[in-house]
mmCIF file of C-alpha atoms in Angstrom:
data_model
loop_
_atom_site.group_PDB
_atom_site.id
_atom_site.type_symbol
_atom_site.label_atom_id
_atom_site.label_comp_id
_atom_site.label_asym_id
_atom_site.label_seq_id
_atom_site.Cartn_x
_atom_site.Cartn_y
_atom_site.Cartn_z
ATOM 1 C CA UNK A 1 10.470 -40.492 71.141
ATOM 2 C CA UNK A 2 11.506 -43.884 69.818
ATOM 3 C CA UNK A 3 14.274 -42.394 67.671
ATOM 4 C CA UNK A 4 15.443 -40.233 70.555
ATOM 5 C CA UNK A 5 15.577 -43.274 72.824
ATOM 6 C CA UNK A 6 17.691 -45.082 70.246
ATOM 7 C CA UNK A 7 20.056 -42.094 70.008
ATOM 8 C CA UNK A 8 20.254 -42.014 73.800
ATOM 9 C CA UNK A 9 21.034 -45.716 74.060
ATOM 10 C CA UNK A 10 23.701 -45.349 71.409
ATOM 11 C CA UNK A 11 25.132 -42.345 73.262
ATOM 12 C CA UNK A 12 25.382 -44.407 76.447
ATOM 13 C CA UNK A 13 26.940 -47.361 74.600
ATOM 14 C CA UNK A 14 29.536 -45.209 72.819
ATOM 15 C CA UNK A 15 30.358 -43.298 76.005
ATOM 16 C CA UNK A 16 31.004 -46.490 77.983
ATOM 17 C CA UNK A 17 33.053 -47.911 75.104
ATOM 18 C CA UNK A 18 35.092 -44.725 74.925
ATOM 19 C CA UNK A 19 35.648 -44.889 78.671
ATOM 20 C CA UNK A 20 37.002 -48.426 78.394
ATOM 21 C CA UNK A 21 39.353 -47.314 75.624
ATOM 22 C CA UNK A 22 40.623 -44.526 77.875
ATOM 23 C CA UNK A 23 41.138 -46.865 80.828
ATOM 24 C CA UNK A 24 43.024 -49.284 78.560
ATOM 25 C CA UNK A 25 45.323 -46.432 77.555
ATOM 26 C CA UNK A 26 46.612 -45.871 81.084
ATOM 27 C CA UNK A 27 49.613 -48.124 80.544
ATOM 28 C CA UNK A 28 50.585 -46.507 77.235
ATOM 29 C CA UNK A 29 52.791 -43.471 76.710
ATOM 30 C CA UNK A 30 50.819 -40.271 76.045
ATOM 31 C CA UNK A 31 51.648 -37.795 73.350
ATOM 32 C CA UNK A 32 51.024 -34.395 74.991
ATOM 33 C CA UNK A 33 50.592 -31.065 73.183
ATOM 34 C CA UNK A 34 49.711 -27.557 74.284
ATOM 35 C CA UNK A 35 46.897 -25.480 72.819
ATOM 36 C CA UNK A 36 46.215 -21.849 73.828
ATOM 37 C CA UNK A 37 48.962 -21.767 76.510
ATOM 38 C CA UNK A 38 51.416 -23.999 78.328
ATOM 39 C CA UNK A 39 48.760 -25.160 80.774
ATOM 40 C CA UNK A 40 46.099 -25.877 78.140
ATOM 41 C CA UNK A 41 46.892 -29.478 77.333
ATOM 42 C CA UNK A 42 45.652 -32.044 74.864
ATOM 43 C CA UNK A 43 46.740 -35.642 74.331
ATOM 44 C CA UNK A 44 46.504 -38.162 71.557
ATOM 45 C CA UNK A 45 43.802 -39.881 73.649
ATOM 46 C CA UNK A 46 41.623 -36.742 73.654
ATOM 47 C CA UNK A 47 41.838 -36.541 69.886
ATOM 48 C CA UNK A 48 41.360 -40.273 69.312
ATOM 49 C CA UNK A 49 38.314 -40.283 71.626
ATOM 50 C CA UNK A 50 36.654 -37.398 69.821
ATOM 51 C CA UNK A 51 37.265 -39.111 66.460
ATOM 52 C CA UNK A 52 35.791 -42.311 67.914
ATOM 53 C CA UNK A 53 32.522 -40.492 68.647
ATOM 54 C CA UNK A 54 32.453 -38.701 65.315
ATOM 55 C CA UNK A 55 32.911 -41.927 63.372
ATOM 56 C CA UNK A 56 30.012 -43.614 65.208
ATOM 57 C CA UNK A 57 27.689 -40.590 65.056
ATOM 58 C CA UNK A 58 28.305 -39.923 61.383
ATOM 59 C CA UNK A 59 27.838 -43.608 60.509
ATOM 60 C CA UNK A 60 24.526 -43.817 62.370
ATOM 61 C CA UNK A 61 23.163 -40.299 61.852
ATOM 62 C CA UNK A 62 24.840 -38.747 58.812
ATOM 63 C CA UNK A 63 22.665 -35.603 58.873
ATOM 64 C CA UNK A 64 23.527 -34.714 62.473
ATOM 65 C CA UNK A 65 26.111 -32.045 63.286
ATOM 66 C CA UNK A 66 28.861 -32.390 65.905
ATOM 67 C CA UNK A 67 30.544 -29.791 68.089
ATOM 68 C CA UNK A 68 33.695 -31.147 69.769
ATOM 69 C CA UNK A 69 36.404 -29.565 71.845
ATOM 70 C CA UNK A 70 39.268 -30.849 69.713
ATOM 71 C CA UNK A 71 37.925 -29.401 66.485
ATOM 72 C CA UNK A 72 37.215 -32.562 64.489
ATOM 73 C CA UNK A 73 33.487 -31.838 64.266
ATOM 74 C CA UNK A 74 31.531 -29.347 62.154
ATOM 75 C CA UNK A 75 31.924 -25.571 61.956
ATOM 76 C CA UNK A 76 28.649 -24.371 63.430
ATOM 77 C CA UNK A 77 26.956 -20.993 63.179
ATOM 78 C CA UNK A 78 23.709 -22.178 64.767
ATOM 79 C CA UNK A 79 22.219 -25.105 66.650
ATOM 80 C CA UNK A 80 19.542 -25.863 64.054
ATOM 81 C CA UNK A 81 18.771 -29.544 63.612
ATOM 82 C CA UNK A 82 20.375 -32.259 65.716
ATOM 83 C CA UNK A 83 23.727 -31.265 67.217
ATOM 84 C CA UNK A 84 25.927 -33.517 69.371
ATOM 85 C CA UNK A 85 28.149 -31.546 71.762
ATOM 86 C CA UNK A 86 31.118 -33.575 72.974
ATOM 87 C CA UNK A 87 34.050 -33.185 75.309
ATOM 88 C CA UNK A 88 36.127 -36.357 74.857
ATOM 89 C CA UNK A 89 38.181 -35.786 78.026
ATOM 90 C CA UNK A 90 37.260 -32.919 80.343
ATOM 91 C CA UNK A 91 40.027 -32.453 82.875
ATOM 92 C CA UNK A 92 42.964 -33.366 80.614
ATOM 93 C CA UNK A 93 45.506 -32.075 83.148
ATOM 94 C CA UNK A 94 44.014 -34.417 85.761
ATOM 95 C CA UNK A 95 44.027 -37.257 83.195
ATOM 96 C CA UNK A 96 47.752 -36.662 82.552
ATOM 97 C CA UNK A 97 48.908 -36.115 86.133
ATOM 98 C CA UNK A 98 46.455 -38.191 88.196
ATOM 99 C CA UNK A 99 44.636 -40.659 85.917
ATOM 100 C CA UNK A 100 41.466 -39.657 87.753
ATOM 101 C CA UNK A 101 39.107 -36.672 88.153
ATOM 102 C CA UNK A 102 38.281 -36.405 84.458
ATOM 103 C CA UNK A 103 35.143 -37.210 82.466
ATOM 104 C CA UNK A 104 33.567 -37.709 79.084
ATOM 105 C CA UNK A 105 30.656 -35.386 78.308
ATOM 106 C CA UNK A 106 28.075 -36.002 75.569
ATOM 107 C CA UNK A 107 24.869 -34.082 74.866
ATOM 108 C CA UNK A 108 22.322 -33.999 72.068
ATOM 109 C CA UNK A 109 20.496 -30.767 71.218
ATOM 110 C CA UNK A 110 17.711 -30.275 68.703
ATOM 111 C CA UNK A 111 17.140 -26.749 67.435
ATOM 112 C CA UNK A 112 18.921 -25.412 70.513
ATOM 113 C CA UNK A 113 16.930 -27.497 73.053
ATOM 114 C CA UNK A 114 18.761 -30.089 75.102
ATOM 115 C CA UNK A 115 17.342 -33.579 74.548
ATOM 116 C CA UNK A 116 19.712 -35.691 76.635
ATOM 117 C CA UNK A 117 23.054 -35.402 78.366
ATOM 118 C CA UNK A 118 25.564 -37.690 80.017
ATOM 119 C CA UNK A 119 28.756 -37.192 81.988
ATOM 120 C CA UNK A 120 30.892 -40.271 82.536
ATOM 121 C CA UNK A 121 33.409 -40.368 85.393
ATOM 122 C CA UNK A 122 35.602 -42.936 83.642
ATOM 123 C CA UNK A 123 37.755 -44.082 86.545
ATOM 124 C CA UNK A 124 34.905 -44.480 89.026
ATOM 125 C CA UNK A 125 32.538 -45.942 86.371
ATOM 126 C CA UNK A 126 29.874 -43.393 87.318
ATOM 127 C CA UNK A 127 27.534 -42.399 84.498
ATOM 128 C CA UNK A 128 25.369 -39.358 85.200
ATOM 129 C CA UNK A 129 22.656 -39.204 82.567
ATOM 130 C CA UNK A 130 19.253 -37.717 81.753
ATOM 131 C CA UNK A 131 16.648 -37.443 78.993
ATOM 132 C CA UNK A 132 14.851 -34.113 79.315
ATOM 133 C CA UNK A 133 11.680 -34.498 81.359
ATOM 134 C CA UNK A 134 12.498 -37.938 82.731
ATOM 135 C CA UNK A 135 14.725 -37.098 85.701
ATOM 136 C CA UNK A 136 18.455 -37.594 86.215
ATOM 137 C CA UNK A 137 20.240 -40.811 87.097
ATOM 138 C CA UNK A 138 23.569 -41.966 88.448
ATOM 139 C CA UNK A 139 24.095 -45.311 86.734
ATOM 140 C CA UNK A 140 20.717 -46.969 87.431
ATOM 141 C CA UNK A 141 19.771 -44.906 90.502
ATOM 142 C CA UNK A 142 17.484 -41.866 90.231
ATOM 143 C CA UNK A 143 18.986 -38.645 91.594
ATOM 144 C CA UNK A 144 16.588 -36.810 93.932
ATOM 145 C CA UNK A 145 15.532 -33.167 93.681
ATOM 146 C CA UNK A 146 18.002 -30.763 95.239
ATOM 147 C CA UNK A 147 17.169 -29.687 98.833
ATOM 148 C CA UNK A 148 17.120 -26.170 100.254
ATOM 149 C CA UNK A 149 20.560 -25.084 101.461
ATOM 150 C CA UNK A 150 21.462 -21.863 103.282
ATOM 151 C CA UNK A 151 24.480 -19.968 101.933
ATOM 152 C CA UNK A 152 26.447 -20.233 105.158
ATOM 153 C CA UNK A 153 26.118 -24.023 104.979
ATOM 154 C CA UNK A 154 26.904 -24.329 101.293
ATOM 155 C CA UNK A 155 29.941 -25.860 99.606
ATOM 156 C CA UNK A 156 31.028 -23.833 96.585
ATOM 157 C CA UNK A 157 33.023 -25.228 93.676
ATOM 158 C CA UNK A 158 35.422 -22.563 92.434
ATOM 159 C CA UNK A 159 38.991 -22.338 91.187
ATOM 160 C CA UNK A 160 41.063 -19.919 93.298
ATOM 161 C CA UNK A 161 42.289 -18.301 90.089
ATOM 162 C CA UNK A 162 38.873 -16.729 89.532
ATOM 163 C CA UNK A 163 38.931 -15.056 92.962
ATOM 164 C CA UNK A 164 42.248 -13.353 92.280
ATOM 165 C CA UNK A 165 42.133 -12.749 88.515
ATOM 166 C CA UNK A 166 40.933 -9.154 88.220
ATOM 167 C CA UNK A 167 41.063 -9.335 84.439
ATOM 168 C CA UNK A 168 37.969 -11.546 84.546
ATOM 169 C CA UNK A 169 36.021 -10.098 87.413
ATOM 170 C CA UNK A 170 36.557 -7.693 90.287
ATOM 171 C CA UNK A 171 37.755 -9.766 93.233
ATOM 172 C CA UNK A 172 35.443 -7.671 95.450
ATOM 173 C CA UNK A 173 32.563 -9.761 94.017
ATOM 174 C CA UNK A 174 33.826 -13.326 94.561
ATOM 175 C CA UNK A 175 35.979 -12.870 97.678
ATOM 176 C CA UNK A 176 33.022 -11.951 99.933
ATOM 177 C CA UNK A 177 31.035 -14.865 98.529
ATOM 178 C CA UNK A 178 33.874 -17.262 99.250
ATOM 179 C CA UNK A 179 33.983 -15.972 102.840
ATOM 180 C CA UNK A 180 30.223 -16.420 103.225
ATOM 181 C CA UNK A 181 29.982 -20.100 102.320
ATOM 182 C CA UNK A 182 30.926 -23.019 104.557
ATOM 183 C CA UNK A 183 33.780 -24.133 102.269
ATOM 184 C CA UNK A 184 35.144 -24.243 98.722
ATOM 185 C CA UNK A 185 36.433 -27.102 96.550
ATOM 186 C CA UNK A 186 38.110 -27.319 93.139
ATOM 187 C CA UNK A 187 38.258 -30.546 91.116
ATOM 188 C CA UNK A 188 39.762 -29.335 87.847
ATOM 189 C CA UNK A 189 36.979 -30.680 85.613
ATOM 190 C CA UNK A 190 33.926 -28.541 84.955
ATOM 191 C CA UNK A 191 31.745 -31.482 83.925
ATOM 192 C CA UNK A 192 32.375 -33.247 87.228
ATOM 193 C CA UNK A 193 31.734 -30.060 89.211
ATOM 194 C CA UNK A 194 28.395 -29.753 87.389
ATOM 195 C CA UNK A 195 27.345 -33.261 88.326
ATOM 196 C CA UNK A 196 28.563 -32.774 91.884
ATOM 197 C CA UNK A 197 26.028 -29.958 92.136
ATOM 198 C CA UNK A 198 23.435 -32.283 90.542
ATOM 199 C CA UNK A 199 24.038 -34.869 93.299
ATOM 200 C CA UNK A 200 24.429 -32.364 96.133
ATOM 201 C CA UNK A 201 28.110 -33.008 96.705
ATOM 202 C CA UNK A 202 28.522 -29.325 95.899
ATOM 203 C CA UNK A 203 25.788 -26.718 96.356
ATOM 204 C CA UNK A 204 27.036 -24.289 93.705
ATOM 205 C CA UNK A 205 29.725 -24.019 91.081
ATOM 206 C CA UNK A 206 31.226 -20.890 89.475
ATOM 207 C CA UNK A 207 33.559 -20.611 86.534
ATOM 208 C CA UNK A 208 34.564 -17.523 84.585
ATOM 209 C CA UNK A 209 35.286 -19.221 81.242
ATOM 210 C CA UNK A 210 33.583 -22.327 79.942
ATOM 211 C CA UNK A 211 32.815 -23.493 76.392
ATOM 212 C CA UNK A 212 29.630 -25.321 75.313
ATOM 213 C CA UNK A 213 31.201 -28.768 75.500
ATOM 214 C CA UNK A 214 32.025 -28.057 79.172
ATOM 215 C CA UNK A 215 28.384 -27.417 80.154
ATOM 216 C CA UNK A 216 26.006 -28.793 77.444
ATOM 217 C CA UNK A 217 25.366 -32.119 79.221
ATOM 218 C CA UNK A 218 25.526 -30.663 82.724
ATOM 219 C CA UNK A 219 22.913 -28.009 81.845
ATOM 220 C CA UNK A 220 20.396 -30.745 81.040
ATOM 221 C CA UNK A 221 21.227 -32.747 84.172
ATOM 222 C CA UNK A 222 20.974 -29.837 86.604
ATOM 223 C CA UNK A 223 17.532 -28.784 85.382
ATOM 224 C CA UNK A 224 16.261 -32.373 85.826
ATOM 225 C CA UNK A 225 16.912 -32.123 89.608
ATOM 226 C CA UNK A 226 15.433 -28.642 90.019
ATOM 227 C CA UNK A 227 18.645 -26.676 89.796
ATOM 228 C CA UNK A 228 19.547 -23.607 87.739
ATOM 229 C CA UNK A 229 22.395 -22.803 85.360
ATOM 230 C CA UNK A 230 22.992 -19.287 83.995
ATOM 231 C CA UNK A 231 25.818 -16.886 83.362
ATOM 232 C CA UNK A 232 27.238 -15.403 86.531
ATOM 233 C CA UNK A 233 24.955 -12.370 86.236
ATOM 234 C CA UNK A 234 21.865 -14.546 85.784
ATOM 235 C CA UNK A 235 21.430 -14.497 82.013
ATOM 236 C CA UNK A 236 20.842 -17.363 79.553
ATOM 237 C CA UNK A 237 23.809 -19.321 78.234
ATOM 238 C CA UNK A 238 25.310 -18.936 74.764
ATOM 239 C CA UNK A 239 25.775 -22.401 73.319
ATOM 240 C CA UNK A 240 27.986 -21.146 70.510
ATOM 241 C CA UNK A 241 30.633 -19.384 72.620
ATOM 242 C CA UNK A 242 32.344 -18.961 75.982
ATOM 243 C CA UNK A 243 30.366 -18.127 79.113
ATOM 244 C CA UNK A 244 30.740 -17.334 82.728
ATOM 245 C CA UNK A 245 28.844 -20.022 84.625
ATOM 246 C CA UNK A 246 26.792 -20.193 87.775
ATOM 247 C CA UNK A 247 25.260 -23.586 88.696
ATOM 248 C CA UNK A 248 23.223 -23.810 91.866
ATOM 249 C CA UNK A 249 20.178 -25.216 93.519
ATOM 250 C CA UNK A 250 17.213 -22.814 93.431
ATOM 251 C CA UNK A 251 17.671 -21.701 97.015
ATOM 252 C CA UNK A 252 21.126 -20.164 96.337
ATOM 253 C CA UNK A 253 20.829 -18.748 92.818
ATOM 254 C CA UNK A 254 18.945 -15.548 93.629
ATOM 255 C CA UNK A 255 21.087 -14.888 96.721
ATOM 256 C CA UNK A 256 24.375 -15.232 94.843
ATOM 257 C CA UNK A 257 23.265 -13.145 91.829
ATOM 258 C CA UNK A 258 21.460 -10.357 93.666
ATOM 259 C CA UNK A 259 23.451 -10.092 96.910
ATOM 260 C CA UNK A 260 26.960 -10.639 95.532
ATOM 261 C CA UNK A 261 27.257 -10.332 91.743
ATOM 262 C CA UNK A 262 24.809 -7.483 90.987
ATOM 263 C CA UNK A 263 24.854 -5.659 94.329
#
């Protein structure tokens, strides 16, 4: 556990340092590129931040593998050994347009098992972090177990696109669910929506397309407070590809899967 604690402390140190570098960049001009489509954006800061992590990880742990959103890490066919899964800036569109509502996400997995995860809300200086089996924390404060919530009193995190995009899922599944909850919210950064479920700011979060760097840290955090993360139909996540995502407290998971998704 000593080595793991050292890795964890280094992860926290590098994440906070990366956050400071991002905040310091706010007054500089961004270089903005598109990836898969005109709305899929990446900046020079995304790429520089991922390279910052890779340089530190490789210098300290040369045998470890790295999976990063911007493609500077390793080409992975399995999660054998130690694998760092990194999103240097989740919510790049928010970063560009708002300079808020984005986060850094860092997780360490060993042979496919999550060891620790952290999500850093850079602007608000809020670090959500957990070592498996030791509970979850917001900065220095422990995050309590999630309470029971009835569906009609729940706040659901969901992008309106998923309710209307019949290419991904029949709208007859999500539209009734949206009508059944108390309200919906969308923050434009999956990592933040994960930790909002962890802290009870949201009671559930649904996305139809997330990659491992979007959920690797959040999956560790949510389990530390008694929550559940699966695919939308209740299956285990694939950490080497895209997934639908359902994150909830225990009281809502069965209801959403059985009464709405698989009905």
